[in-house]
Short mmCIF file of C-alpha atoms (C1' of nucleotides) in Angstrom, two decimals:
data_model
loop_
_atom_site.label_atom_id
_atom_site.label_comp_id
_atom_site.label_asym_id
_atom_site.label_seq_id
_atom_site.Cartn_x
_atom_site.Cartn_y
_atom_site.Cartn_z
CA MET A 26 -36.20 55.55 -226.24
CA PRO A 27 -33.80 57.59 -227.51
CA GLU A 28 -33.95 60.76 -229.57
CA LEU A 29 -31.28 63.41 -229.71
CA PRO A 30 -31.64 64.52 -225.97
CA GLU A 31 -31.37 60.93 -224.56
CA VAL A 32 -28.53 60.03 -226.82
CA GLU A 33 -26.74 63.22 -226.02
CA THR A 34 -27.16 62.64 -222.28
CA ILE A 35 -25.66 59.22 -222.67
CA ARG A 36 -22.93 60.47 -224.73
CA LEU A 37 -21.89 63.13 -222.23
CA GLN A 38 -22.05 60.70 -219.33
CA LEU A 39 -20.08 57.95 -221.21
CA ASN A 40 -17.49 60.40 -222.41
CA GLN A 41 -16.86 61.29 -218.67
CA ALA A 42 -16.83 57.64 -217.59
CA LEU A 43 -14.94 55.85 -220.31
CA LYS A 44 -12.35 58.27 -221.60
CA GLY A 45 -8.86 56.76 -221.00
CA LEU A 46 -10.04 53.20 -220.14
CA LYS A 47 -8.91 50.11 -221.89
CA VAL A 48 -11.08 47.38 -222.88
CA ARG A 49 -10.24 43.92 -221.21
CA GLU A 50 -13.02 41.71 -222.34
CA VAL A 51 -16.13 41.59 -224.41
CA GLN A 52 -18.93 39.15 -224.01
CA VAL A 53 -21.52 39.12 -226.81
CA LEU A 54 -24.63 37.34 -225.51
CA SER A 55 -26.76 38.11 -228.62
CA PRO A 56 -24.68 37.89 -231.73
CA LYS A 57 -27.33 39.61 -233.94
CA ASN A 58 -26.79 42.78 -231.91
CA PHE A 59 -23.07 42.99 -232.47
CA ILE A 60 -21.74 43.74 -235.99
CA GLY A 61 -18.20 42.96 -236.73
CA ASN A 62 -15.55 41.35 -234.71
CA ALA A 63 -15.86 42.03 -230.95
CA LYS A 64 -12.34 40.73 -230.40
CA ASP A 65 -11.07 43.79 -232.19
CA LEU A 66 -12.15 45.85 -229.14
CA ILE A 67 -9.91 43.94 -226.74
CA GLY A 68 -6.93 45.94 -225.65
CA GLN A 69 -8.21 49.18 -227.19
CA LYS A 70 -7.95 52.49 -225.31
CA ILE A 71 -11.19 54.69 -225.44
CA THR A 72 -10.12 58.36 -226.53
CA GLY A 73 -13.75 59.89 -226.36
CA VAL A 74 -17.35 59.49 -227.01
CA GLU A 75 -19.25 61.39 -229.69
CA ARG A 76 -22.80 61.53 -231.08
CA ARG A 77 -24.05 61.62 -234.60
CA ALA A 78 -27.90 61.92 -234.93
CA LYS A 79 -29.08 59.01 -232.53
CA MET A 80 -25.91 57.13 -232.85
CA ILE A 81 -23.15 57.06 -230.11
CA ILE A 82 -19.50 56.86 -231.47
CA ILE A 83 -16.99 55.48 -229.03
CA ARG A 84 -13.56 56.54 -230.35
CA LEU A 85 -10.64 54.04 -230.02
CA ALA A 86 -7.01 54.82 -230.11
CA ASP A 87 -6.25 52.93 -233.24
CA GLY A 88 -8.57 55.43 -235.20
CA ASN A 89 -11.52 53.06 -235.53
CA CYS A 90 -14.69 53.31 -233.31
CA LEU A 91 -17.54 51.33 -231.82
CA ALA A 92 -20.74 52.78 -233.25
CA ILE A 93 -23.96 52.13 -231.27
CA HIS A 94 -27.66 52.55 -232.05
CA LEU A 95 -30.23 52.08 -229.33
CA LYS A 96 -33.27 52.06 -231.62
CA LEU A 97 -36.46 51.75 -229.47
CA THR A 98 -35.44 49.96 -226.25
CA GLY A 99 -31.57 50.05 -225.98
CA GLN A 100 -29.92 51.09 -222.75
CA LEU A 101 -26.20 51.53 -221.89
CA ILE A 102 -25.70 51.06 -218.24
CA TYR A 103 -22.15 51.76 -216.79
CA ALA A 104 -21.19 50.28 -213.52
CA ALA A 105 -17.85 50.46 -211.40
CA ARG A 106 -18.06 48.57 -208.08
CA LEU A 107 -21.07 46.57 -209.30
CA ARG A 108 -21.23 44.31 -206.30
CA GLN A 109 -21.34 47.05 -203.86
CA LYS A 110 -24.09 48.83 -205.95
CA LEU A 111 -26.15 45.66 -206.23
CA ARG A 112 -25.88 45.05 -202.59
CA ARG A 113 -27.01 48.68 -201.79
CA GLY A 114 -29.80 48.41 -204.46
CA GLU A 115 -28.34 51.30 -206.35
CA VAL A 116 -28.80 49.62 -209.61
CA GLY A 117 -31.11 46.75 -210.84
CA GLN A 118 -29.83 43.30 -211.37
CA LEU A 119 -26.99 43.30 -213.92
CA PRO A 120 -26.68 41.56 -216.31
CA ASN A 121 -30.39 40.99 -216.68
CA LYS A 122 -32.45 39.02 -219.14
CA PHE A 123 -32.21 41.97 -221.70
CA THR A 124 -28.49 42.22 -221.67
CA ARG A 125 -27.08 41.72 -224.99
CA VAL A 126 -23.38 42.84 -224.76
CA ILE A 127 -21.07 43.35 -221.82
CA ILE A 128 -17.86 45.32 -222.08
CA GLU A 129 -15.29 45.06 -219.25
CA PHE A 130 -12.54 47.59 -218.69
CA ASN A 131 -9.18 47.37 -217.24
CA ASP A 132 -10.40 48.94 -213.99
CA ASN A 133 -13.04 46.15 -213.50
CA SER A 134 -15.92 48.59 -214.50
CA ARG A 135 -18.52 47.32 -216.98
CA LEU A 136 -20.69 48.65 -219.68
CA PHE A 137 -23.95 46.73 -220.24
CA PHE A 138 -25.86 46.95 -223.45
CA ASN A 139 -29.38 46.05 -222.61
CA ASP A 140 -32.15 45.88 -225.29
CA LEU A 141 -35.54 44.32 -224.73
CA ARG A 142 -36.66 44.38 -228.30
CA LYS A 143 -33.15 43.56 -229.95
CA PHE A 144 -33.47 46.28 -232.64
CA GLY A 145 -30.33 48.01 -231.41
CA TRP A 146 -26.83 47.24 -232.42
CA MET A 147 -23.02 47.89 -231.76
CA ARG A 148 -20.99 47.93 -234.84
CA MET A 149 -17.10 48.09 -235.24
CA ALA A 150 -16.63 50.92 -237.80
CA CYS A 151 -13.96 53.21 -239.33
CA GLU A 152 -14.14 56.89 -240.14
CA LYS A 153 -14.98 56.18 -243.83
CA GLU A 154 -18.03 54.00 -242.92
CA LEU A 155 -19.40 56.79 -240.61
CA GLN A 156 -19.30 59.35 -243.27
CA THR A 157 -21.44 57.43 -245.75
CA GLU A 158 -24.46 57.80 -243.35
CA LYS A 159 -27.14 59.96 -245.01
CA LEU A 160 -28.00 62.33 -242.32
CA GLY A 161 -29.22 65.87 -242.33
CA PRO A 162 -27.93 68.65 -240.05
CA GLU A 163 -28.19 68.16 -236.14
CA ALA A 164 -31.65 69.44 -235.09
CA ASN A 165 -30.12 71.35 -232.15
CA ASN A 166 -27.37 73.05 -234.18
CA GLU A 167 -28.54 76.67 -234.75
CA LYS A 168 -25.86 77.23 -237.51
CA THR A 169 -26.18 74.06 -239.67
CA PHE A 170 -29.94 73.63 -239.09
CA SER A 171 -30.57 77.20 -240.46
CA LEU A 172 -33.70 78.99 -241.12
CA GLU A 173 -32.91 79.06 -244.76
CA TYR A 174 -32.28 75.37 -244.85
CA PHE A 175 -35.34 74.48 -242.99
CA ARG A 176 -37.41 76.68 -245.27
CA ARG A 177 -35.99 74.92 -248.34
CA ILE A 178 -36.67 71.38 -247.14
CA LEU A 179 -40.26 72.11 -246.02
CA SER A 180 -41.10 73.90 -249.26
CA ARG A 181 -40.05 70.90 -251.22
CA SER A 182 -42.42 68.44 -249.64
CA ARG A 183 -46.11 68.12 -249.51
CA LYS A 184 -45.95 65.48 -246.81
CA PRO A 185 -47.36 66.10 -243.43
CA VAL A 186 -44.84 68.32 -241.67
CA LYS A 187 -44.40 65.94 -238.81
CA LEU A 188 -43.05 63.26 -241.40
CA VAL A 189 -40.32 65.78 -242.55
CA LEU A 190 -39.34 66.42 -238.90
CA LEU A 191 -38.75 62.66 -238.42
CA ASP A 192 -36.79 62.17 -241.79
CA GLN A 193 -33.21 61.79 -240.58
CA GLU A 194 -31.82 62.52 -243.99
CA LYS A 195 -33.41 65.96 -243.75
CA ILE A 196 -32.87 66.82 -240.09
CA ALA A 197 -30.96 64.44 -237.69
CA GLY A 198 -32.07 63.63 -234.15
CA ILE A 199 -35.88 64.34 -233.84
CA GLY A 200 -38.02 61.43 -233.05
CA ASN A 201 -41.61 60.83 -232.14
CA ILE A 202 -41.73 62.50 -228.78
CA TYR A 203 -40.00 65.74 -229.75
CA ALA A 204 -41.71 66.01 -233.18
CA ASN A 205 -45.11 66.10 -231.36
CA GLU A 206 -43.90 68.28 -228.60
CA ALA A 207 -42.27 70.86 -231.02
CA LEU A 208 -45.43 71.01 -233.23
CA PHE A 209 -47.46 71.72 -230.11
CA LEU A 210 -45.09 74.54 -228.97
CA ALA A 211 -45.27 76.05 -232.51
CA GLY A 212 -49.02 75.71 -232.66
CA ILE A 213 -48.95 73.69 -235.80
CA LEU A 214 -51.17 70.85 -236.72
CA PRO A 215 -48.81 67.69 -237.41
CA SER A 216 -50.79 66.73 -240.53
CA ARG A 217 -50.22 70.10 -242.32
CA PRO A 218 -48.51 69.76 -245.57
CA ALA A 219 -44.97 70.83 -245.04
CA ASN A 220 -45.18 73.28 -248.01
CA SER A 221 -48.12 75.02 -246.55
CA LEU A 222 -46.19 76.65 -243.60
CA LYS A 223 -45.66 80.32 -243.65
CA LEU A 224 -42.26 81.76 -243.15
CA LYS A 225 -43.34 82.96 -239.63
CA GLU A 226 -44.45 79.41 -238.68
CA ILE A 227 -41.34 77.87 -240.03
CA ALA A 228 -39.13 80.27 -237.95
CA LYS A 229 -41.17 79.46 -234.86
CA LEU A 230 -41.04 75.65 -235.44
CA ARG A 231 -37.25 75.85 -235.88
CA GLU A 232 -36.97 77.94 -232.57
CA VAL A 233 -39.08 75.54 -230.43
CA ILE A 234 -37.34 72.42 -231.96
CA ILE A 235 -33.92 73.72 -230.71
CA GLY A 236 -35.56 74.81 -227.61
CA VAL A 237 -37.27 71.73 -226.56
CA LEU A 238 -34.21 69.57 -227.41
CA ASN A 239 -31.94 71.82 -225.23
CA GLU A 240 -34.53 71.68 -222.35
CA ALA A 241 -34.76 67.91 -222.63
CA ILE A 242 -31.00 67.60 -222.52
CA LYS A 243 -31.12 69.76 -219.27
CA HIS A 244 -33.69 67.29 -217.93
CA ARG A 245 -31.46 64.39 -218.96
CA GLY A 246 -34.01 63.01 -221.38
CA THR A 247 -37.44 61.52 -221.20
CA SER A 248 -38.00 58.15 -219.45
CA ASP A 249 -41.65 57.49 -220.01
CA ARG A 250 -41.93 53.71 -220.12
CA ASP A 251 -40.39 51.07 -218.04
CA GLU A 252 -38.05 49.17 -220.29
CA ALA A 253 -36.61 52.17 -222.31
CA TYR A 254 -34.34 54.94 -221.77
CA ARG A 255 -32.13 55.34 -218.74
CA GLN A 256 -29.00 57.42 -217.87
CA ILE A 257 -25.86 55.38 -217.67
CA ASN A 258 -26.25 54.98 -213.89
CA GLY A 259 -29.69 53.34 -214.52
CA GLN A 260 -31.66 56.39 -213.41
CA LYS A 261 -34.61 57.99 -215.16
CA GLY A 262 -34.40 61.31 -216.92
CA SER A 263 -37.08 63.86 -215.83
CA HIS A 264 -38.36 65.44 -219.10
CA GLN A 265 -41.49 63.22 -218.89
CA ASN A 266 -42.69 65.69 -216.25
CA TYR A 267 -42.66 68.43 -218.94
CA LEU A 268 -44.44 66.86 -221.90
CA TRP A 269 -47.37 68.92 -223.31
CA VAL A 270 -48.89 66.29 -225.68
CA TYR A 271 -46.83 63.24 -226.19
CA GLY A 272 -48.62 60.17 -224.60
CA ARG A 273 -51.39 62.50 -223.19
CA ALA A 274 -54.38 61.42 -225.44
CA GLY A 275 -57.54 61.77 -223.54
CA GLN A 276 -56.09 64.15 -220.99
CA LYS A 277 -56.60 67.97 -220.87
CA CYS A 278 -54.26 70.26 -222.54
CA ARG A 279 -52.06 72.13 -220.09
CA LYS A 280 -52.61 75.37 -221.88
CA CYS A 281 -56.27 75.38 -222.72
CA GLN A 282 -57.95 72.44 -221.11
CA VAL A 283 -59.24 70.96 -224.38
CA VAL A 284 -58.78 67.12 -224.58
CA ILE A 285 -55.57 65.97 -226.39
CA LYS A 286 -56.35 63.90 -229.48
CA ARG A 287 -54.29 60.99 -230.87
CA ILE A 288 -54.20 60.14 -234.59
CA LYS A 289 -51.79 58.17 -236.80
CA ILE A 290 -49.36 59.82 -239.24
CA GLY A 291 -46.98 57.54 -241.06
CA GLY A 292 -48.16 54.78 -238.79
CA ARG A 293 -46.96 56.43 -235.66
CA GLY A 294 -48.94 57.72 -232.74
CA THR A 295 -49.46 61.54 -233.14
CA PHE A 296 -50.62 63.72 -230.36
CA PHE A 297 -51.93 67.32 -230.67
CA CYS A 298 -54.32 69.89 -229.12
CA PRO A 299 -57.16 70.64 -231.45
CA LYS A 300 -57.41 74.16 -229.95
CA CYS A 301 -53.71 75.17 -229.67
CA GLN A 302 -52.81 73.57 -233.09
CA PRO A 303 -55.54 74.72 -235.40
"C1'" DA B 2 -38.80 59.60 -256.86
"C1'" DG B 3 -42.11 59.29 -253.31
"C1'" DG B 4 -45.51 56.97 -250.70
"C1'" DG B 5 -47.33 53.10 -248.21
"C1'" DG B 6 -47.09 48.92 -246.05
"C1'" DT B 7 -44.22 45.51 -243.55
"C1'" DA B 8 -40.53 43.60 -240.89
"C1'" DC B 9 -37.42 43.23 -237.20
"C1'" DC B 10 -38.46 41.75 -231.61
"C1'" DT B 11 -40.65 41.46 -226.95
"C1'" DG B 12 -43.64 42.69 -223.36
"C1'" DC B 13 -47.64 45.04 -221.52
"C1'" DG B 14 -52.32 46.44 -220.84
"C1'" DG B 15 -57.19 46.31 -222.13
"C1'" DG B 16 -61.30 43.96 -223.83
"C1'" DC B 17 -64.04 39.87 -224.17
"C1'" DT C 17 -57.35 32.86 -216.41
"C1'" DG C 18 -56.64 33.01 -221.31
"C1'" DC C 19 -56.40 34.77 -225.89
"C1'" DC C 20 -56.22 38.26 -229.27
"C1'" DC C 21 -55.32 42.98 -230.44
"C1'" DG C 22 -53.04 47.23 -230.36
"C1'" DC C 23 -49.26 49.58 -228.73
"C1'" DA C 24 -44.15 51.07 -227.83
"C1'" DG C 25 -38.88 56.49 -228.00
"C1'" DG C 26 -36.40 53.62 -234.91
"C1'" DT C 27 -35.17 52.44 -239.34
"C1'" DA C 28 -34.49 49.37 -243.36
"C1'" DC C 29 -36.65 47.13 -247.11
"C1'" DC C 30 -40.14 45.81 -250.31
"C1'" DC C 31 -43.57 47.04 -253.75
"C1'" DC C 32 -46.50 50.01 -256.72
#
DNA sequence: AGGGGTACCTGCGGGC
DNA sequence: TGCCCGCAGGTACCCC
């Protein structure tokens, strides 16, 4: 699922839901998806929920944190009054066969970490460990993701521009959906060598990256496939209704009616309009 | 250093 | 129906 807009949506909602709660119990159903000692969570108070790149950071009162990466198919579903919700059909069955960790709070509410493919993880971490992550500026931050910075990193690479957008050490938060969408909105072919972009194209690309990420946050993320991203109440986001090219191979371009093509770049599905992205 | 390929997992849909 | 293949929103690791 989750790229910056999806993770940010989850962060906002978790921050609202969890702040001030105390952890009463933790059930680790799949040990490979929990790194560190889950018992260290018990009794801890949640002071806030932050995000760094595609990671969610749950801050704890003792100064440590629970870091979470959802990778491709991770979900965080939060439920208070679970029995009522199940009876009314407001949420799907919980826990389900993909539930890997359950965190119970002092008010009887629960956080379910579901992950079909088991790539995601929860990890006990301290501040020092978080700072060692090699991550570029946040892709939606107009100040730190500056035009000057963007121009510099693009000029230093001959790789396809799409691969630079996906490189978290250079820019943090963009994934396959929004890399494809931003390149369409900027009218740039994904395979263009990064250092071949003109200053005007670089400025446009930066603008549409920030724009599309903010739009997707407003739409509470993209929920294209069944087993992937959900908001913390289990509902889908709606940005899948606004996609221009991602997942639309063989369909007509919404701007010019030419058929959207799919190729592979860096082993990943890459979608573009041959006419709008010459 | 940089680029390509593979691995981690599970499920689904399409073609034969 | 069954089997095999390719595909999936991410990243780490290996090798040249």
